[in-house]
Short mmCIF file of C-alpha atoms and ligand atoms in Angstrom, two decimals:
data_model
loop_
_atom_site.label_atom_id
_atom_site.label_comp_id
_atom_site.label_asym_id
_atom_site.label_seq_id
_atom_site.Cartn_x
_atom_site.Cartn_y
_atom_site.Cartn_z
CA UNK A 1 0.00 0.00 0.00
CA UNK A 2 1.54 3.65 -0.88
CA UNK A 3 2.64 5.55 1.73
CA UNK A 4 1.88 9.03 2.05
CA UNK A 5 3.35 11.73 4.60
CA UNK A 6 1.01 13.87 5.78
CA UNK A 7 2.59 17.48 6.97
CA UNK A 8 -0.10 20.00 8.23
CA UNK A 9 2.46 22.61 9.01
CA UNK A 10 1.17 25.75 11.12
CA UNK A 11 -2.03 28.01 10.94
CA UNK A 12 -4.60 26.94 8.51
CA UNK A 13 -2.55 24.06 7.65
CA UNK A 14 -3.67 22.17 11.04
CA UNK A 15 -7.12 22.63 9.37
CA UNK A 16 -7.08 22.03 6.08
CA UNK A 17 -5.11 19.27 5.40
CA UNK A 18 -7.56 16.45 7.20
CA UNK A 19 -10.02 17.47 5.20
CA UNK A 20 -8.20 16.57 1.93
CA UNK A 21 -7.38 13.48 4.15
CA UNK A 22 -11.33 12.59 4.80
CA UNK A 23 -11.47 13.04 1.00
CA UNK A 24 -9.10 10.97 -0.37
CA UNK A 25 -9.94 8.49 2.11
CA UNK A 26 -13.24 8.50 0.85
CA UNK A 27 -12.69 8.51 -2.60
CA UNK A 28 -10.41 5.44 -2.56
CA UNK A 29 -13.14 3.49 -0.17
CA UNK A 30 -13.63 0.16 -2.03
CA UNK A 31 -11.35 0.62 -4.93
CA UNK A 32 -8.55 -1.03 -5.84
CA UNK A 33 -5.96 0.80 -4.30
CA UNK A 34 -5.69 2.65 -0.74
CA UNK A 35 -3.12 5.10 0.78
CA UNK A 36 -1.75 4.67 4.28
CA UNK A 37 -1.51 8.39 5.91
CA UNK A 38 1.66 8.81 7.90
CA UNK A 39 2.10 12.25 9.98
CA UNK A 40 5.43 13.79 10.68
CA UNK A 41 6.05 17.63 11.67
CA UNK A 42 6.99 20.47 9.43
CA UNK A 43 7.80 24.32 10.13
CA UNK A 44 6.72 26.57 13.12
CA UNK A 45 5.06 23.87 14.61
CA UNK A 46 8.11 21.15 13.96
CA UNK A 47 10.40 24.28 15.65
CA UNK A 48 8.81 24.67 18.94
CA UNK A 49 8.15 20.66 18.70
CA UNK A 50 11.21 19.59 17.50
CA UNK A 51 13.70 22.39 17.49
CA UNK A 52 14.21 22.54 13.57
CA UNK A 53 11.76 23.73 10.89
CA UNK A 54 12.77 20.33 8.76
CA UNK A 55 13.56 17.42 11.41
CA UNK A 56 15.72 14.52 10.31
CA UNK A 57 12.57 12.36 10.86
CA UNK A 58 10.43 14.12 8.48
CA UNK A 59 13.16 14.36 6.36
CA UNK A 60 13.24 11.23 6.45
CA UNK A 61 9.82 9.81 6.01
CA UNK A 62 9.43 12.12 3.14
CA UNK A 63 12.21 10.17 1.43
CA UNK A 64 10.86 7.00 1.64
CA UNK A 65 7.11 7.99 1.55
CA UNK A 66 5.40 7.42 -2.12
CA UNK A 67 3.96 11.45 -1.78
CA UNK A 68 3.90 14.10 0.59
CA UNK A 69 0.54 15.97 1.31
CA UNK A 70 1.27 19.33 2.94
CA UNK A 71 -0.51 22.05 4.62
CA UNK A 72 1.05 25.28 4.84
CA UNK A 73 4.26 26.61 7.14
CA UNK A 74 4.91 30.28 8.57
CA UNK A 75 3.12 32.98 11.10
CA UNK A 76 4.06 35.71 13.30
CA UNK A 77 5.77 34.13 16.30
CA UNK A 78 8.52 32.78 14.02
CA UNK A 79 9.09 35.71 12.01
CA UNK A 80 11.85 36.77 13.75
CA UNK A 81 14.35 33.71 14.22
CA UNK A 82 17.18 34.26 12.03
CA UNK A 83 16.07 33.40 8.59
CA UNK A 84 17.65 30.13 7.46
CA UNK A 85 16.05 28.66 10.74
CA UNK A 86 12.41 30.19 9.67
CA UNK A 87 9.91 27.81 8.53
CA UNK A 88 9.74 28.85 5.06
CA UNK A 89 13.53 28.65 4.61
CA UNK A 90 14.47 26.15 6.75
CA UNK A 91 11.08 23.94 6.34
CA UNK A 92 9.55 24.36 3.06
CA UNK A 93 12.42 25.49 0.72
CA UNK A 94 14.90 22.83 2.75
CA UNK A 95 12.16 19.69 1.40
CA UNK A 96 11.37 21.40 -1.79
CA UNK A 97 15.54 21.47 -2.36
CA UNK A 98 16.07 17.80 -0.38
CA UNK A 99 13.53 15.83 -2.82
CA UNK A 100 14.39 17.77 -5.65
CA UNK A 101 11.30 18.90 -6.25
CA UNK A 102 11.82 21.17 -9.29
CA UNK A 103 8.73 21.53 -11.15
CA UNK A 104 5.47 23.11 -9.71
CA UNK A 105 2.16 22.88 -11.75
CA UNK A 106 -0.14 25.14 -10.38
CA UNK A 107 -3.70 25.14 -12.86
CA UNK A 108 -5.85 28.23 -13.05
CA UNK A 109 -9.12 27.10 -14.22
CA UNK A 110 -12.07 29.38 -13.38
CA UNK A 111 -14.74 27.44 -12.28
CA UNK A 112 -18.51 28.73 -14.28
CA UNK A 113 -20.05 29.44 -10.82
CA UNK A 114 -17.17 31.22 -9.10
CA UNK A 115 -17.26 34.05 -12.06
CA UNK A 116 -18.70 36.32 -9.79
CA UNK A 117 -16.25 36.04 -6.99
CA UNK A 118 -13.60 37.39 -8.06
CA UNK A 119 -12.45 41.03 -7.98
CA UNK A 120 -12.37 40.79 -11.79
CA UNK A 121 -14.94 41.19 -14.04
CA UNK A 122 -17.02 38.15 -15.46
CA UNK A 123 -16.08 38.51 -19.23
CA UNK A 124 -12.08 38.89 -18.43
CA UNK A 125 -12.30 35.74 -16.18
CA UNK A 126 -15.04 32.72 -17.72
CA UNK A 127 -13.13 31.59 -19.64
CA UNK A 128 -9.60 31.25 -17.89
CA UNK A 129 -8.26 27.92 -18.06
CA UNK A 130 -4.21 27.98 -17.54
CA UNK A 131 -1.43 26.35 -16.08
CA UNK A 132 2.05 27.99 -14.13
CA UNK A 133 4.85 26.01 -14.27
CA UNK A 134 6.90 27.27 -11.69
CA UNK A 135 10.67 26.39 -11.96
CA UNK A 136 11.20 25.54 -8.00
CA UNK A 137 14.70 24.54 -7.08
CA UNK A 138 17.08 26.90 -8.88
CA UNK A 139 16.93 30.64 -9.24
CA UNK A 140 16.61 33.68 -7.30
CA UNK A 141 15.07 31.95 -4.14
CA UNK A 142 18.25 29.45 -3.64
CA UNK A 143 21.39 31.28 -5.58
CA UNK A 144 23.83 32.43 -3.11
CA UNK A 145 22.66 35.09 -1.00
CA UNK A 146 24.00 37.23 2.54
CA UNK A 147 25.00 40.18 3.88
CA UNK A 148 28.19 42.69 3.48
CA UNK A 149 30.10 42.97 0.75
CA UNK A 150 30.10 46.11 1.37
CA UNK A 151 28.92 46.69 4.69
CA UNK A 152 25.95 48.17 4.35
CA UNK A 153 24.65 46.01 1.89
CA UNK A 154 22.66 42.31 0.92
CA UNK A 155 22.33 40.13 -2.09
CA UNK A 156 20.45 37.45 -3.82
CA UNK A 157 21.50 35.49 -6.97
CA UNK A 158 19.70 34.32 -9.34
CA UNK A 159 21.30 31.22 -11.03
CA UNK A 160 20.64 28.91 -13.62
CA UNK A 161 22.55 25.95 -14.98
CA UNK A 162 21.38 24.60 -18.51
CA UNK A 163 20.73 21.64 -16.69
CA UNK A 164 17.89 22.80 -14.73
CA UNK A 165 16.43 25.32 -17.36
CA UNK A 166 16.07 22.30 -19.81
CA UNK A 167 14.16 20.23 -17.31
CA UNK A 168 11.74 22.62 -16.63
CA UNK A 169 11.32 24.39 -20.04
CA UNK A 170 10.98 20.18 -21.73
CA UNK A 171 8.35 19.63 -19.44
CA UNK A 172 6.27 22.88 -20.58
CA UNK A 173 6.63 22.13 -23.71
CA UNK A 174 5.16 18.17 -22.77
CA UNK A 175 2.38 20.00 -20.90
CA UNK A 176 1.49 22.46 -23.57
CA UNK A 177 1.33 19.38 -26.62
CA UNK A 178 -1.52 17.86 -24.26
CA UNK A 179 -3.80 20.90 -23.76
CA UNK A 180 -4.28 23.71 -26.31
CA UNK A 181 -0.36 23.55 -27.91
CA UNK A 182 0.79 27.05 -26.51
CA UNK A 183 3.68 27.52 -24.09
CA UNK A 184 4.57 31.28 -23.17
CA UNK A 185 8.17 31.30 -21.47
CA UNK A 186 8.26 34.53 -19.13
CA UNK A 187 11.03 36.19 -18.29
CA UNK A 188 13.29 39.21 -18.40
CA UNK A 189 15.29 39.12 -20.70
CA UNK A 190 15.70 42.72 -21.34
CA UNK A 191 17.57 42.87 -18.59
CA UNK A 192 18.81 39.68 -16.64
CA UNK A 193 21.55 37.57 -17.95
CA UNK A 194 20.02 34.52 -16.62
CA UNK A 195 17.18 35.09 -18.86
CA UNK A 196 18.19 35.21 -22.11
CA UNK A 197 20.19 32.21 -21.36
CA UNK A 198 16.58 30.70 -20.68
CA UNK A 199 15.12 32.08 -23.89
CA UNK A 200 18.54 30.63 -25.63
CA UNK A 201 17.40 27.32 -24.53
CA UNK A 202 13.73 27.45 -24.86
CA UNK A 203 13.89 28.20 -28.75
CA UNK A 204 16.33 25.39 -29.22
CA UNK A 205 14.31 22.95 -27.27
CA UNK A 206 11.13 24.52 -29.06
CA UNK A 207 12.45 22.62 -32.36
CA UNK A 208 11.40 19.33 -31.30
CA UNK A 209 8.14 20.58 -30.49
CA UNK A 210 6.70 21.84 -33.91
CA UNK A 211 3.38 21.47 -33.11
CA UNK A 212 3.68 23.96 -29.82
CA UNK A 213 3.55 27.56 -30.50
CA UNK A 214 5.70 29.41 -28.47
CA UNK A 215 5.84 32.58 -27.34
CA UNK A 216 8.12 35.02 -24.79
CA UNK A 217 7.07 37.64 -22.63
CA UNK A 218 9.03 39.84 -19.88
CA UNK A 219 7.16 39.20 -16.66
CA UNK A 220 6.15 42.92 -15.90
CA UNK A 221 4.05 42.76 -19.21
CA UNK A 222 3.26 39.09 -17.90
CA UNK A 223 1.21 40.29 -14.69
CA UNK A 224 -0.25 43.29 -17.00
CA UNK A 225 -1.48 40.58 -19.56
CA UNK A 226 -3.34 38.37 -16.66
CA UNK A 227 -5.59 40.57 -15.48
CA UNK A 228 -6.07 42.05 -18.81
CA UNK A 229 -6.26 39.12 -21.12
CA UNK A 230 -5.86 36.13 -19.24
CA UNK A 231 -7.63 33.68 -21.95
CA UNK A 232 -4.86 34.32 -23.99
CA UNK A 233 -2.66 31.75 -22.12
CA UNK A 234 -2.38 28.22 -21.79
CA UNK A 235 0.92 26.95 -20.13
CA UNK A 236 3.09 29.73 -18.76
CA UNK A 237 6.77 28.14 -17.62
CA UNK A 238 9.15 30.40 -15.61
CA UNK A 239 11.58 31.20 -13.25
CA UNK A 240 10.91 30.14 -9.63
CA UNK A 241 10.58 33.91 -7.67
CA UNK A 242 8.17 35.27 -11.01
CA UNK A 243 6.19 32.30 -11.08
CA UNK A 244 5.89 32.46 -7.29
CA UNK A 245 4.63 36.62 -7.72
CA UNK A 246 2.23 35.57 -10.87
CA UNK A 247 0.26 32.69 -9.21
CA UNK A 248 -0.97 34.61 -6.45
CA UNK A 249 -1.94 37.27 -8.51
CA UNK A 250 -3.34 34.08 -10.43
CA UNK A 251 -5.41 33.17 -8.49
CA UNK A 252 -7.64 35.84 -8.26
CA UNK A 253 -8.70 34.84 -11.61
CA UNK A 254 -10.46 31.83 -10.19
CA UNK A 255 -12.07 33.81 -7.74
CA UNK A 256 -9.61 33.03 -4.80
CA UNK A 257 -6.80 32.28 -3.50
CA UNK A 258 -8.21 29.87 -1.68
CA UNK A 259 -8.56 27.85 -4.19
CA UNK A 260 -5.40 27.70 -6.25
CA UNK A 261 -3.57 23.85 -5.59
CA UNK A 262 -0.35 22.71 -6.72
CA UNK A 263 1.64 19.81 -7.04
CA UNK A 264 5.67 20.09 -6.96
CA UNK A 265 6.94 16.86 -8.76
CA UNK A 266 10.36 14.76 -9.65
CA UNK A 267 8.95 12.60 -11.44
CA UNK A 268 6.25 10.62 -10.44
CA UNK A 269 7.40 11.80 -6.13
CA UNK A 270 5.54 14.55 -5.66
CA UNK A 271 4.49 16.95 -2.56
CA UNK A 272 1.12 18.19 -2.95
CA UNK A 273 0.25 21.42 -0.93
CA UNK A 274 -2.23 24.77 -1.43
CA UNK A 275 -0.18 27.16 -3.25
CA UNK A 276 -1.79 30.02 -0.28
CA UNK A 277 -0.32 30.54 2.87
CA UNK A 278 -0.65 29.42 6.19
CA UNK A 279 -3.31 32.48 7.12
CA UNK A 280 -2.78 33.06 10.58
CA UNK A 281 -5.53 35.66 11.07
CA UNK A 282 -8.10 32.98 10.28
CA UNK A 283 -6.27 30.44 11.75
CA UNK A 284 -8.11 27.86 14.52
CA UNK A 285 -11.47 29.67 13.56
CA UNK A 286 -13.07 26.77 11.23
CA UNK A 287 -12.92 29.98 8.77
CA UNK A 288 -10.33 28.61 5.84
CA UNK A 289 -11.33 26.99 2.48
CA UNK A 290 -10.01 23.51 2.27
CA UNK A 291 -10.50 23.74 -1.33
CA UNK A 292 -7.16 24.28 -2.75
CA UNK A 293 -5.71 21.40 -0.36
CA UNK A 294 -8.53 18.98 -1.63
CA UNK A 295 -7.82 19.63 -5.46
CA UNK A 296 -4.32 19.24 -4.34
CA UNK A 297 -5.11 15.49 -3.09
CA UNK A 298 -6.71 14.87 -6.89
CA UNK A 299 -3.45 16.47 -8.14
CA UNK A 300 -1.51 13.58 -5.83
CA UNK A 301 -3.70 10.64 -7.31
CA UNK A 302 -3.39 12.02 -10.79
CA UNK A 303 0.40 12.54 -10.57
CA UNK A 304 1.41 10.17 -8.19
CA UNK A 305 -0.43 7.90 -8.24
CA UNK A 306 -1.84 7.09 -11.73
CA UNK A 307 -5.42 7.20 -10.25
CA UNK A 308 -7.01 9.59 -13.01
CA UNK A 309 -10.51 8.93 -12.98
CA UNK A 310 -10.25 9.14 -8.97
CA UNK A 311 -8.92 12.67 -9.34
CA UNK A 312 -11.61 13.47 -11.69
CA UNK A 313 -14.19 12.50 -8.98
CA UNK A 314 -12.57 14.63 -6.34
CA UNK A 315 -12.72 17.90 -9.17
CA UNK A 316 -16.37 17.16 -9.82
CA UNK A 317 -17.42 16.65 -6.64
CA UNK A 318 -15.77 20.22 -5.34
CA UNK A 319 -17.65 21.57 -8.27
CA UNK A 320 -20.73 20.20 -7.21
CA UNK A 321 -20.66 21.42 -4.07
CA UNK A 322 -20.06 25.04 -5.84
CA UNK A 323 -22.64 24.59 -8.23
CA UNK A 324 -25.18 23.73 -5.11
CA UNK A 325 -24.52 27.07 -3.74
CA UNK A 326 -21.82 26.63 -0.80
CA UNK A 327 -18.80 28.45 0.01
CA UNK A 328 -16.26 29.25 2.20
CA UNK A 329 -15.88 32.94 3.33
CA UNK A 330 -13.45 33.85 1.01
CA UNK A 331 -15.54 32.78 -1.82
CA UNK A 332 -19.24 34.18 -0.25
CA UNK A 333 -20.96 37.02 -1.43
CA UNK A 334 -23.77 38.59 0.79
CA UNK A 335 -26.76 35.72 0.89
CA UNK A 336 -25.05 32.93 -0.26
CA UNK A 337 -24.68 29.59 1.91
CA UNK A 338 -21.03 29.86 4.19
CA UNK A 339 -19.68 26.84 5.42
CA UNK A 340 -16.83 25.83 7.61
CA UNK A 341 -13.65 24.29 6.75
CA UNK A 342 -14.73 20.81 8.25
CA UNK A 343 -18.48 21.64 6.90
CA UNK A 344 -17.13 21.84 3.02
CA UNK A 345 -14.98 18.91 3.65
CA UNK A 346 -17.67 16.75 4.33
CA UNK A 347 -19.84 18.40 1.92
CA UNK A 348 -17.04 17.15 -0.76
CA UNK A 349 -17.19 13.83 0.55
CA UNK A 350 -20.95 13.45 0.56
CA UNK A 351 -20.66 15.16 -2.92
CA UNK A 352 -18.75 12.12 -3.97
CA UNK A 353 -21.64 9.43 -3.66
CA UNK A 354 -24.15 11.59 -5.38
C1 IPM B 401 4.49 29.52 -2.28
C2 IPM B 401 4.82 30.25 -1.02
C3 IPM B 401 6.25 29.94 -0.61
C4 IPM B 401 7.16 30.36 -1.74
C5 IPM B 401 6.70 30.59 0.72
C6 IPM B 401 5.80 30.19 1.87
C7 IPM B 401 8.13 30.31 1.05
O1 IPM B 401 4.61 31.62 -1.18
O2 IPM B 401 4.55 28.28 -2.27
O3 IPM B 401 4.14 30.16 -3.27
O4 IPM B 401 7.56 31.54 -1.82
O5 IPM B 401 7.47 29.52 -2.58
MG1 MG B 402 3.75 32.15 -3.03
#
């Protein structure tokens, strides 16, 4: 039976993950394969538990689990522990880095009755139905970075080997010949080294993918052209800091963030987590939308696990339970039917049998 580690992580995180854990377990219910759910500890909460934002053990299990379901990491009382120790460096970019997770999908698909919630107007957002692929090892968020070469001064680099560029860039172009055939590489290349040397690679590797229309666009003009024209994209493939800016602002155009999943793969290993954060204003309040955690367990049996037509039920059933009207807070507009985190779990699962 698969293994899977189960990391809720801190704030919302504690919430939101059983829920995608009631509905996986439900899905797979008398089918031919189940998942056993292991737990191990993971940022703020693995800190104050276990003194380090990544333990060994988690480390660990994540290695020799089959996928890793996680919640969220981060919040207030850890903001100010020196930063490789913080739970976003030293928890969620440390396991991104130690599995070698280097390709995030995050889909953008506007759901027909969520239109209305989002900030953006109807006819700019119906009909959006994209995918980010976010480059998530390399670049600007793990290129050597500190303090004082001059005294008063810090830096960041962002590096790219050809290596890791062609890995990602292949892989859009794979996505791209499966949906509608268009792949728009962002970067900026008008001014950063490292991304013409991406664009140098992505029109060589574009050769063996004749039926894929390419395209390039600087990722100012990038964020301009999603909330003006969002329609216009199908698979967007980028650098790891743009493509973590552009899916937030993403995911407004399905209404909310609290919606948006993702699944960072190697292969067929793969941790699945909400590409939000952990929320900690909400936090312990029954307020959150399990949503994007739930879509990210169909993500899990699709990628994982082979189990397509299992992930399909999980998609359909969240959209039924849309379509009949219910929402989380982030997603409610005055009069319309607000349920709990646990509530819209369990409205999923009973969603599933109908
Ligand atoms: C995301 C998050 C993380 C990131 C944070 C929590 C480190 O914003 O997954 O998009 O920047 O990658
Ligand atoms: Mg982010």
């Amino acid at each position: 039976m698969p293994n899977v580690l189960v990391l809720p992580g801190d704030g919302i995180g504690q919430e939101i993950t059983p829920e995608a854990v009631k509905v996986l377990e439900a899905v797979l219910k008398g089918r031919s394969t189940s998942l056993n759910f292991e737990y191990g500890l993971i940022g703020g909460t693995a800190i104050d538990e276990a003194g380090k934002a990544l333990p060994d053990e988690t480390l660990a299990a994540a290695q020799a689990a089959d996928a890793v379901l996680m919640g969220s990491v981060g919040g207030p009382k850890w903001d100010t522990l020196p930063a490789p120790q913080r739970p976003e460096l030293g928890g969620l970019l440390a396991i991104r880095k130690a599995l070698s997770l280097y390709a995030n999908i995050r889909p953008v698909k506007m759901l027909p009755m969520l239109v209305e919630s989002s900030t953006l107007r109807a006819e700019v957002v119906k009909n959006v139905d994209l995918v980010v692929l976010r480059e998530l090892t390399g670049g600007l968020y793990f290129g050597e970075k500190g303090r004082g070469i001059n005294p008063n001064s810090a830096f960041d680099t962002l590096v790219y080997s050809e290596e890791e560029i062609r890995r990602i860039v292949e892989m859009g172009f794979q996505m791209a010949a499966k949906r509608r055939g268009k792949l728009c590489s962002v970067d900026k290349a008008n001014v950063l080294e490292s991304s013409r040397f991406w664009r140098e690679i992505t029109v060589e590797i574009a050769k063996k993918y004749p039926e894929v229309e390419l395209t390039h666009m600087y990722v100012d003009n990038a964020a301009m052209q999603l909330v003006r024209w969002p329609e216009q994209f199908d698979v967007i493939v980028t650098e790891n800091m743009f493509g973590d800016i552009l899916t937030d602002l993403a995911s407004m155009l399905m209404g909310s963030i609290g919606m948006i999943s993702s699944a960072s793969l190697n292969g067929t290993k793969g941790l699945y987590e909400p590409a939000h954060g952990s929320a900690p204003d909400i936090a312990g309040k029954n307020l959150a939308n399990p949503l994007a955690t739930i879509l990210s367990g169909a993500l899990m049996l699709r990628y994982s696990f082979g189990l397509e037509e299992e992930a399909q039920m999980i998609e359909r059933a969240v959209e039924r339970v849309l379509q009949e009207g219910y929402r989380t807070p982030d997603l409610a507009k005055p009069g319309e039917k607000v349920l709990g985190t646990r509530e819209m779990g369990t409205a999923v699962v009973e969603a599933l049998s109908r």
